[in-house]
PDB file of C-alpha atoms in Angstrom:
ATOM      1  CA  MET C  14       0.000   0.000   0.000  1.00  0.00           C
ATOM      2  CA  VAL C  15       1.290   3.475  -0.915  1.00  0.00           C
ATOM      3  CA  ALA C  16       1.685   5.785   2.050  1.00  0.00           C
ATOM      4  CA  LEU C  17       0.372   9.265   1.374  1.00  0.00           C
ATOM      5  CA  SER C  18       2.461  12.172   2.597  1.00  0.00           C
ATOM      6  CA  PHE C  19       0.932  15.487   3.641  1.00  0.00           C
ATOM      7  CA  PRO C  20       2.410  18.980   3.908  1.00  0.00           C
ATOM      8  CA  SER C  21       3.468  19.989   7.391  1.00  0.00           C
ATOM      9  CA  SER C  22       0.689  22.602   7.636  1.00  0.00           C
ATOM     10  CA  PHE C  23      -1.852  19.741   7.517  1.00  0.00           C
ATOM     11  CA  VAL C  24      -0.445  17.861  10.472  1.00  0.00           C
ATOM     12  CA  SER C  25       1.185  20.529  12.589  1.00  0.00           C
ATOM     13  CA  THR C  26       0.552  20.190  16.322  1.00  0.00           C
ATOM     14  CA  ASN C  27       1.398  23.828  17.004  1.00  0.00           C
ATOM     15  CA  HIS C  28      -1.685  25.386  18.627  1.00  0.00           C
ATOM     16  CA  ASP C  29      -0.508  28.914  17.787  1.00  0.00           C
ATOM     17  CA  ALA C  30      -2.056  29.301  14.345  1.00  0.00           C
ATOM     18  CA  PRO C  31       0.199  31.243  11.958  1.00  0.00           C
ATOM     19  CA  PRO C  32      -1.045  34.547  10.477  1.00  0.00           C
ATOM     20  CA  GLU C  33      -1.615  32.860   7.109  1.00  0.00           C
ATOM     21  CA  GLU C  34      -4.326  30.650   8.554  1.00  0.00           C
ATOM     22  CA  PHE C  35      -6.199  33.657   9.954  1.00  0.00           C
ATOM     23  CA  ARG C  36      -6.012  35.238   6.489  1.00  0.00           C
ATOM     24  CA  TRP C  37      -7.358  32.066   4.851  1.00  0.00           C
ATOM     25  CA  ILE C  38     -10.278  31.856   7.286  1.00  0.00           C
ATOM     26  CA  ALA C  39     -10.992  35.555   6.818  1.00  0.00           C
ATOM     27  CA  SER C  40     -10.990  35.254   3.032  1.00  0.00           C
ATOM     28  CA  VAL C  41     -13.418  32.297   3.150  1.00  0.00           C
ATOM     29  CA  PHE C  42     -15.664  34.343   5.443  1.00  0.00           C
ATOM     30  CA  ILE C  43     -15.421  37.304   3.046  1.00  0.00           C
ATOM     31  CA  GLY C  44     -16.471  35.018   0.195  1.00  0.00           C
ATOM     32  CA  ILE C  45     -19.547  33.872   2.120  1.00  0.00           C
ATOM     33  CA  VAL C  46     -20.485  37.421   3.157  1.00  0.00           C
ATOM     34  CA  MET C  47     -19.953  38.588  -0.447  1.00  0.00           C
ATOM     35  CA  CYS C  48     -22.486  36.005  -1.645  1.00  0.00           C
ATOM     36  CA  ILE C  49     -25.055  37.012   0.977  1.00  0.00           C
ATOM     37  CA  ILE C  50     -24.724  40.735   0.197  1.00  0.00           C
ATOM     38  CA  VAL C  51     -24.840  40.326  -3.589  1.00  0.00           C
ATOM     39  CA  TYR C  52     -27.787  37.927  -3.254  1.00  0.00           C
ATOM     40  CA  GLN C  53     -29.784  40.561  -1.383  1.00  0.00           C
ATOM     41  CA  VAL C  54     -28.639  43.470  -3.576  1.00  0.00           C
ATOM     42  CA  THR C  55     -29.540  41.537  -6.741  1.00  0.00           C
ATOM     43  CA  GLY C  56     -33.085  41.079  -5.479  1.00  0.00           C
ATOM     44  CA  PHE C  57     -33.407  44.731  -4.454  1.00  0.00           C
ATOM     45  CA  ILE C  58     -32.095  46.117  -7.752  1.00  0.00           C
ATOM     46  CA  SER C  59     -34.133  43.640  -9.794  1.00  0.00           C
ATOM     47  CA  LEU C  60     -37.312  44.673  -7.993  1.00  0.00           C
ATOM     48  CA  LEU C  61     -36.621  48.337  -8.825  1.00  0.00           C
ATOM     49  CA  CYS C  62     -35.352  47.959 -12.396  1.00  0.00           C
ATOM     50  CA  PHE C  63     -37.137  44.946 -13.910  1.00  0.00           C
ATOM     51  CA  ASN C  64     -40.925  44.971 -14.023  1.00  0.00           C
ATOM     52  CA  GLY C  65     -41.174  41.242 -14.636  1.00  0.00           C
ATOM     53  CA  TYR C  66     -39.180  40.294 -11.521  1.00  0.00           C
ATOM     54  CA  SER C  67     -42.139  40.620  -9.149  1.00  0.00           C
ATOM     55  CA  ARG C  68     -44.168  38.282 -11.378  1.00  0.00           C
ATOM     56  CA  LEU C  69     -41.629  35.472 -11.184  1.00  0.00           C
ATOM     57  CA  LYS C  70     -42.381  32.362  -9.173  1.00  0.00           C
ATOM     58  CA  LYS C  71     -40.747  32.107  -5.754  1.00  0.00           C
ATOM     59  CA  MET C  72     -38.138  29.558  -6.902  1.00  0.00           C
ATOM     60  CA  GLU C  73     -37.353  31.626  -9.999  1.00  0.00           C
ATOM     61  CA  ARG C  74     -36.651  34.653  -7.805  1.00  0.00           C
ATOM     62  CA  VAL C  75     -34.345  32.529  -5.644  1.00  0.00           C
ATOM     63  CA  GLU C  76     -32.422  31.321  -8.697  1.00  0.00           C
ATOM     64  CA  TRP C  77     -32.379  34.850 -10.139  1.00  0.00           C
ATOM     65  CA  LYS C  78     -30.593  36.130  -7.026  1.00  0.00           C
ATOM     66  CA  ASN C  79     -28.397  33.033  -6.812  1.00  0.00           C
ATOM     67  CA  ARG C  80     -27.157  33.676 -10.333  1.00  0.00           C
ATOM     68  CA  GLY C  81     -26.453  37.263  -9.297  1.00  0.00           C
ATOM     69  CA  PHE C  82     -23.739  36.310  -6.814  1.00  0.00           C
ATOM     70  CA  SER C  83     -22.588  33.548  -9.170  1.00  0.00           C
ATOM     71  CA  THR C  84     -21.929  36.188 -11.841  1.00  0.00           C
ATOM     72  CA  PHE C  85     -20.215  38.526  -9.374  1.00  0.00           C
ATOM     73  CA  HIS C  86     -17.888  35.782  -8.134  1.00  0.00           C
ATOM     74  CA  ALA C  87     -17.082  34.743 -11.708  1.00  0.00           C
ATOM     75  CA  LEU C  88     -16.045  38.274 -12.678  1.00  0.00           C
ATOM     76  CA  VAL C  89     -13.894  38.714  -9.555  1.00  0.00           C
ATOM     77  CA  VAL C  90     -11.977  35.426  -9.874  1.00  0.00           C
ATOM     78  CA  ALA C  91     -11.657  35.635 -13.664  1.00  0.00           C
ATOM     79  CA  PHE C  92     -10.023  39.067 -13.570  1.00  0.00           C
ATOM     80  CA  ALA C  93      -7.869  38.133 -10.566  1.00  0.00           C
ATOM     81  CA  SER C  94      -6.729  34.883 -12.204  1.00  0.00           C
ATOM     82  CA  LEU C  95      -5.957  36.678 -15.468  1.00  0.00           C
ATOM     83  CA  TYR C  96      -3.860  39.231 -13.600  1.00  0.00           C
ATOM     84  CA  LEU C  97      -1.978  36.658 -11.536  1.00  0.00           C
ATOM     85  CA  LEU C  98      -1.310  34.294 -14.453  1.00  0.00           C
ATOM     86  CA  LEU C  99      -0.452  36.747 -17.214  1.00  0.00           C
ATOM     87  CA  LEU C 100       0.141  40.290 -15.918  1.00  0.00           C
ATOM     88  CA  SER C 101       1.963  39.738 -12.634  1.00  0.00           C
ATOM     89  CA  ASP C 102       5.315  38.003 -12.222  1.00  0.00           C
ATOM     90  CA  GLN C 103       4.001  35.510  -9.653  1.00  0.00           C
ATOM     91  CA  PHE C 104       4.109  32.515 -11.972  1.00  0.00           C
ATOM     92  CA  LYS C 105       7.030  33.457 -14.176  1.00  0.00           C
ATOM     93  CA  GLU C 106       9.515  30.612 -14.351  1.00  0.00           C
ATOM     94  CA  ASP C 107      12.471  32.270 -12.603  1.00  0.00           C
ATOM     95  CA  SER C 108      10.759  35.020 -10.640  1.00  0.00           C
ATOM     96  CA  HIS C 109      11.006  33.550  -7.121  1.00  0.00           C
ATOM     97  CA  GLY C 110      13.930  31.188  -7.282  1.00  0.00           C
ATOM     98  CA  LYS C 111      11.811  28.113  -6.533  1.00  0.00           C
ATOM     99  CA  SER C 112       9.637  25.571  -8.294  1.00  0.00           C
ATOM    100  CA  ILE C 113       6.658  27.136 -10.069  1.00  0.00           C
ATOM    101  CA  ILE C 114       4.250  24.816  -8.281  1.00  0.00           C
ATOM    102  CA  ASN C 115       5.280  26.416  -4.961  1.00  0.00           C
ATOM    103  CA  HIS C 116       4.619  30.030  -6.019  1.00  0.00           C
ATOM    104  CA  THR C 117       2.052  31.765  -3.790  1.00  0.00           C
ATOM    105  CA  SER C 118       1.134  35.302  -2.743  1.00  0.00           C
ATOM    106  CA  THR C 119      -1.280  37.075  -0.423  1.00  0.00           C
ATOM    107  CA  LEU C 120      -3.524  37.880  -3.393  1.00  0.00           C
ATOM    108  CA  SER C 121      -3.623  34.310  -4.731  1.00  0.00           C
ATOM    109  CA  ASP C 122      -4.330  32.942  -1.230  1.00  0.00           C
ATOM    110  CA  THR C 123      -7.145  35.473  -0.808  1.00  0.00           C
ATOM    111  CA  ILE C 124      -8.722  34.657  -4.174  1.00  0.00           C
ATOM    112  CA  LEU C 125      -8.661  30.942  -3.385  1.00  0.00           C
ATOM    113  CA  GLY C 126     -10.245  31.605   0.010  1.00  0.00           C
ATOM    114  CA  VAL C 127     -12.981  33.816  -1.462  1.00  0.00           C
ATOM    115  CA  SER C 128     -13.745  31.155  -4.076  1.00  0.00           C
ATOM    116  CA  LEU C 129     -13.936  28.510  -1.378  1.00  0.00           C
ATOM    117  CA  GLY C 130     -16.456  30.706   0.431  1.00  0.00           C
ATOM    118  CA  TYR C 131     -18.471  31.087  -2.774  1.00  0.00           C
ATOM    119  CA  PHE C 132     -18.564  27.358  -3.517  1.00  0.00           C
ATOM    120  CA  LEU C 133     -19.593  26.629   0.084  1.00  0.00           C
ATOM    121  CA  SER C 134     -22.422  29.178  -0.181  1.00  0.00           C
ATOM    122  CA  ASP C 135     -23.623  27.989  -3.571  1.00  0.00           C
ATOM    123  CA  LEU C 136     -23.431  24.330  -2.616  1.00  0.00           C
ATOM    124  CA  GLY C 137     -25.407  25.074   0.536  1.00  0.00           C
ATOM    125  CA  MET C 138     -28.158  26.664  -1.560  1.00  0.00           C
ATOM    126  CA  ILE C 139     -28.082  23.785  -4.032  1.00  0.00           C
ATOM    127  CA  PHE C 140     -28.635  21.259  -1.234  1.00  0.00           C
ATOM    128  CA  TRP C 141     -31.264  23.419   0.477  1.00  0.00           C
ATOM    129  CA  HIS C 142     -33.335  23.718  -2.713  1.00  0.00           C
ATOM    130  CA  PHE C 143     -32.239  20.445  -4.337  1.00  0.00           C
ATOM    131  CA  PRO C 144     -32.638  19.825  -7.222  1.00  0.00           C
ATOM    132  CA  ALA C 145     -34.143  23.175  -8.282  1.00  0.00           C
ATOM    133  CA  LEU C 146     -30.787  24.989  -8.527  1.00  0.00           C
ATOM    134  CA  GLY C 147     -28.866  22.084 -10.063  1.00  0.00           C
ATOM    135  CA  GLY C 148     -28.520  18.341  -9.963  1.00  0.00           C
ATOM    136  CA  TRP C 149     -25.745  15.992  -8.930  1.00  0.00           C
ATOM    137  CA  GLU C 150     -23.435  17.230 -11.703  1.00  0.00           C
ATOM    138  CA  TYR C 151     -23.289  20.594  -9.911  1.00  0.00           C
ATOM    139  CA  VAL C 152     -22.660  18.891  -6.594  1.00  0.00           C
ATOM    140  CA  LEU C 153     -19.786  16.944  -8.184  1.00  0.00           C
ATOM    141  CA  HIS C 154     -18.348  20.065  -9.831  1.00  0.00           C
ATOM    142  CA  HIS C 155     -18.523  22.142  -6.645  1.00  0.00           C
ATOM    143  CA  GLY C 156     -17.255  19.301  -4.473  1.00  0.00           C
ATOM    144  CA  LEU C 157     -14.199  18.700  -6.658  1.00  0.00           C
ATOM    145  CA  SER C 158     -13.544  22.438  -6.878  1.00  0.00           C
ATOM    146  CA  MET C 159     -13.676  22.921  -3.108  1.00  0.00           C
ATOM    147  CA  PHE C 160     -11.510  19.868  -2.468  1.00  0.00           C
ATOM    148  CA  SER C 161      -8.839  21.070  -4.914  1.00  0.00           C
ATOM    149  CA  ILE C 162      -8.901  24.674  -3.675  1.00  0.00           C
ATOM    150  CA  PHE C 163      -8.636  23.538  -0.040  1.00  0.00           C
ATOM    151  CA  LEU C 164      -5.620  21.312  -0.729  1.00  0.00           C
ATOM    152  CA  SER C 165      -3.839  24.026  -2.701  1.00  0.00           C
ATOM    153  CA  LEU C 166      -4.602  26.742  -0.153  1.00  0.00           C
ATOM    154  CA  MET C 167      -3.446  24.707   2.826  1.00  0.00           C
ATOM    155  CA  SER C 168      -0.329  23.330   1.157  1.00  0.00           C
ATOM    156  CA  GLY C 169       0.675  26.386  -0.895  1.00  0.00           C
ATOM    157  CA  GLN C 170       1.279  24.104  -3.872  1.00  0.00           C
ATOM    158  CA  GLY C 171      -0.203  23.951  -7.366  1.00  0.00           C
ATOM    159  CA  GLN C 172      -1.898  27.336  -7.201  1.00  0.00           C
ATOM    160  CA  ILE C 173      -1.070  28.017 -10.844  1.00  0.00           C
ATOM    161  CA  TYR C 174      -3.339  25.128 -11.856  1.00  0.00           C
ATOM    162  CA  ILE C 175      -6.144  26.128  -9.490  1.00  0.00           C
ATOM    163  CA  LEU C 176      -6.100  29.662 -10.909  1.00  0.00           C
ATOM    164  CA  MET C 177      -6.202  28.317 -14.464  1.00  0.00           C
ATOM    165  CA  VAL C 178      -9.307  26.350 -13.562  1.00  0.00           C
ATOM    166  CA  LEU C 179     -10.843  29.341 -11.755  1.00  0.00           C
ATOM    167  CA  PHE C 180     -10.413  31.418 -14.920  1.00  0.00           C
ATOM    168  CA  THR C 181     -12.904  29.088 -16.599  1.00  0.00           C
ATOM    169  CA  GLU C 182     -15.529  30.818 -14.440  1.00  0.00           C
ATOM    170  CA  SER C 183     -15.300  33.655 -16.999  1.00  0.00           C
ATOM    171  CA  THR C 184     -17.988  31.810 -19.006  1.00  0.00           C
ATOM    172  CA  THR C 185     -20.462  31.901 -16.108  1.00  0.00           C
ATOM    173  CA  PRO C 186     -21.868  35.409 -16.835  1.00  0.00           C
ATOM    174  CA  PHE C 187     -22.874  34.238 -20.332  1.00  0.00           C
ATOM    175  CA  VAL C 188     -24.532  31.114 -18.901  1.00  0.00           C
ATOM    176  CA  ASN C 189     -26.449  33.235 -16.389  1.00  0.00           C
ATOM    177  CA  LEU C 190     -27.461  35.852 -18.954  1.00  0.00           C
ATOM    178  CA  ARG C 191     -28.852  33.057 -21.116  1.00  0.00           C
ATOM    179  CA  TRP C 192     -31.012  31.922 -18.212  1.00  0.00           C
ATOM    180  CA  TYR C 193     -32.128  35.488 -17.410  1.00  0.00           C
ATOM    181  CA  LEU C 194     -33.198  36.093 -21.021  1.00  0.00           C
ATOM    182  CA  ASP C 195     -35.015  32.774 -21.131  1.00  0.00           C
ATOM    183  CA  VAL C 196     -36.985  33.534 -17.957  1.00  0.00           C
ATOM    184  CA  ALA C 197     -37.733  37.051 -19.256  1.00  0.00           C
ATOM    185  CA  GLY C 198     -39.189  35.600 -22.457  1.00  0.00           C
ATOM    186  CA  GLN C 199     -36.390  36.927 -24.668  1.00  0.00           C
ATOM    187  CA  LYS C 200     -35.320  33.693 -26.362  1.00  0.00           C
ATOM    188  CA  ASN C 201     -36.124  35.154 -29.778  1.00  0.00           C
ATOM    189  CA  SER C 202     -34.154  38.375 -29.239  1.00  0.00           C
ATOM    190  CA  LYS C 203     -30.908  39.300 -30.946  1.00  0.00           C
ATOM    191  CA  LEU C 204     -29.274  39.624 -27.528  1.00  0.00           C
ATOM    192  CA  TYR C 205     -30.081  35.968 -26.785  1.00  0.00           C
ATOM    193  CA  LEU C 206     -28.528  34.922 -30.104  1.00  0.00           C
ATOM    194  CA  CYS C 207     -25.408  37.080 -29.602  1.00  0.00           C
ATOM    195  CA  ASN C 208     -25.000  35.794 -26.062  1.00  0.00           C
ATOM    196  CA  GLY C 209     -25.261  32.211 -27.336  1.00  0.00           C
ATOM    197  CA  ILE C 210     -22.485  32.824 -29.850  1.00  0.00           C
ATOM    198  CA  LEU C 211     -20.281  34.476 -27.197  1.00  0.00           C
ATOM    199  CA  LEU C 212     -20.988  31.612 -24.797  1.00  0.00           C
ATOM    200  CA  PHE C 213     -19.923  29.078 -27.420  1.00  0.00           C
ATOM    201  CA  LEU C 214     -16.707  30.976 -28.229  1.00  0.00           C
ATOM    202  CA  GLY C 215     -15.955  31.730 -24.589  1.00  0.00           C
ATOM    203  CA  TRP C 216     -16.468  28.103 -23.580  1.00  0.00           C
ATOM    204  CA  LEU C 217     -14.247  26.953 -26.425  1.00  0.00           C
ATOM    205  CA  VAL C 218     -11.413  29.238 -25.302  1.00  0.00           C
ATOM    206  CA  ALA C 219     -11.784  29.185 -21.499  1.00  0.00           C
ATOM    207  CA  ARG C 220     -12.909  25.610 -20.895  1.00  0.00           C
ATOM    208  CA  ILE C 221     -11.610  23.585 -23.846  1.00  0.00           C
ATOM    209  CA  ILE C 222      -8.459  25.220 -25.187  1.00  0.00           C
ATOM    210  CA  LEU C 223      -7.372  26.381 -21.730  1.00  0.00           C
ATOM    211  CA  PHE C 224      -7.659  22.827 -20.379  1.00  0.00           C
ATOM    212  CA  ILE C 225      -5.477  21.627 -23.257  1.00  0.00           C
ATOM    213  CA  ILE C 226      -2.911  24.255 -22.210  1.00  0.00           C
ATOM    214  CA  PHE C 227      -3.404  23.092 -18.607  1.00  0.00           C
ATOM    215  CA  PHE C 228      -2.430  19.510 -19.459  1.00  0.00           C
ATOM    216  CA  ILE C 229       0.452  20.564 -21.728  1.00  0.00           C
ATOM    217  CA  HIS C 230       1.838  22.775 -18.938  1.00  0.00           C
ATOM    218  CA  MET C 231       1.592  19.867 -16.495  1.00  0.00           C
ATOM    219  CA  LEU C 232       3.404  17.590 -18.923  1.00  0.00           C
ATOM    220  CA  LEU C 233       6.199  20.079 -19.579  1.00  0.00           C
ATOM    221  CA  HIS C 234       6.637  20.721 -15.838  1.00  0.00           C
ATOM    222  CA  PHE C 235       5.989  17.174 -14.666  1.00  0.00           C
ATOM    223  CA  ASP C 236       9.307  17.034 -12.827  1.00  0.00           C
ATOM    224  CA  GLN C 237       8.012  19.879 -10.655  1.00  0.00           C
ATOM    225  CA  VAL C 238       4.448  18.555 -10.469  1.00  0.00           C
ATOM    226  CA  LYS C 239       5.819  15.349  -8.915  1.00  0.00           C
ATOM    227  CA  GLN C 240       7.102  17.470  -6.013  1.00  0.00           C
ATOM    228  CA  ILE C 241       3.524  18.135  -4.863  1.00  0.00           C
ATOM    229  CA  PHE C 242       2.597  16.158  -1.746  1.00  0.00           C
ATOM    230  CA  ASP C 243       1.030  12.788  -2.530  1.00  0.00           C
ATOM    231  CA  LEU C 244      -2.677  13.550  -2.059  1.00  0.00           C
ATOM    232  CA  GLY C 245      -2.355  16.810  -4.008  1.00  0.00           C
ATOM    233  CA  PHE C 246      -0.417  15.102  -6.815  1.00  0.00           C
ATOM    234  CA  TYR C 247      -2.922  12.285  -7.306  1.00  0.00           C
ATOM    235  CA  SER C 248      -5.850  14.691  -6.965  1.00  0.00           C
ATOM    236  CA  LEU C 249      -4.390  16.846  -9.722  1.00  0.00           C
ATOM    237  CA  LEU C 250      -4.114  13.807 -11.975  1.00  0.00           C
ATOM    238  CA  VAL C 251      -7.726  12.773 -11.283  1.00  0.00           C
ATOM    239  CA  VAL C 252      -9.704  15.998 -10.763  1.00  0.00           C
ATOM    240  CA  GLY C 253      -8.300  17.783 -13.830  1.00  0.00           C
ATOM    241  CA  PRO C 254      -9.458  15.136 -16.344  1.00  0.00           C
ATOM    242  CA  ILE C 255     -12.871  14.817 -14.634  1.00  0.00           C
ATOM    243  CA  LEU C 256     -13.489  18.573 -14.909  1.00  0.00           C
ATOM    244  CA  ALA C 257     -12.253  18.513 -18.507  1.00  0.00           C
ATOM    245  CA  LEU C 258     -14.723  15.743 -19.394  1.00  0.00           C
ATOM    246  CA  MET C 259     -17.555  17.667 -17.743  1.00  0.00           C
ATOM    247  CA  ASN C 260     -16.600  20.760 -19.730  1.00  0.00           C
ATOM    248  CA  PHE C 261     -16.571  18.783 -22.989  1.00  0.00           C
ATOM    249  CA  PHE C 262     -20.005  17.376 -22.190  1.00  0.00           C
ATOM    250  CA  TRP C 263     -21.438  20.817 -21.441  1.00  0.00           C
ATOM    251  CA  PHE C 264     -19.726  22.227 -24.565  1.00  0.00           C
ATOM    252  CA  TRP C 265     -21.487  19.608 -26.662  1.00  0.00           C
ATOM    253  CA  LYS C 266     -24.838  20.677 -25.166  1.00  0.00           C
ATOM    254  CA  ILE C 267     -24.028  24.367 -25.760  1.00  0.00           C
ATOM    255  CA  ALA C 268     -23.091  23.648 -29.377  1.00  0.00           C
ATOM    256  CA  LYS C 269     -26.366  21.762 -29.909  1.00  0.00           C
ATOM    257  CA  GLY C 270     -28.325  24.634 -28.374  1.00  0.00           C
ATOM    258  CA  LEU C 271     -26.540  27.206 -30.544  1.00  0.00           C
ATOM    259  CA  VAL C 272     -27.228  25.234 -33.730  1.00  0.00           C
ATOM    260  CA  LYS C 273     -30.903  25.021 -32.744  1.00  0.00           C
ATOM    261  CA  THR C 274     -31.064  28.768 -32.025  1.00  0.00           C
ATOM    262  CA  LEU C 275     -29.325  29.705 -35.282  1.00  0.00           C
ATOM    263  CA  SER C 276     -31.612  27.399 -37.244  1.00  0.00           C
ATOM    264  CA  LYS C 277     -34.673  28.951 -35.616  1.00  0.00           C
ATOM    265  CA  ALA C 278     -33.398  32.475 -36.300  1.00  0.00           C
ATOM    266  CA  ARG C 279     -32.770  31.599 -39.949  1.00  0.00           C
ATOM    267  CA  HIS C 280     -36.320  30.337 -40.406  1.00  0.00           C
ATOM    268  CA  ASN C 281     -37.728  33.495 -38.813  1.00  0.00           C
ATOM    269  CA  THR C 282     -35.921  35.826 -41.254  1.00  0.00           C
TER     270      THR C 282
END
């Protein structure tokens, strides 16, 4: 039997928690509070600005607000991930004099913590209203995401790969806008068609091509990837392909929906 090793922060017996752990807990709490505030603000603004909101069914109003904080979280983590991966020097090969899988910063730790808070909040709502806000595929997606984020946050390893996966949340606003337009009876509008095209292209780039880059990067840096503690290493090898397969499945459904929408629009012209 293979013995799994864990980073020292997982098994430390020191009862004086280091400052980093307080920051992680605070960032998770901020993520949860962010979801609660945006949930309430979304409902308040929608009631003032959208006449049809008050006529929605109770569960539709719940999902409407749920998708509000989902969109907000997606924008925050997508921009933060883009900055950390491409604009900052955090994950440049020789910027810190150590293996790229060990690169961390206060900002990356905070973003991971906030995302963990979001996934906890969203998963809680999914279970509370199950299956109205999503079925078991959402539970699996959120569960794997939280597990991976937690391991990376606590160990300080593999954050580059977690941030690459978090950038895929950039497609979420298009998914949510599609739902909003559908509920508002705007499936035949030009905005619905344009959003469908952008969703298809965005998914192709952020969830298909990016995952190909993800696996190529892992392969090219496999000597460093093998330095990740055992549970994190095997999780990376398993969770990544599972999320990729889920993304391919959803991409196939999006492509089918786009073809149907384009065909319908062509017949109406």
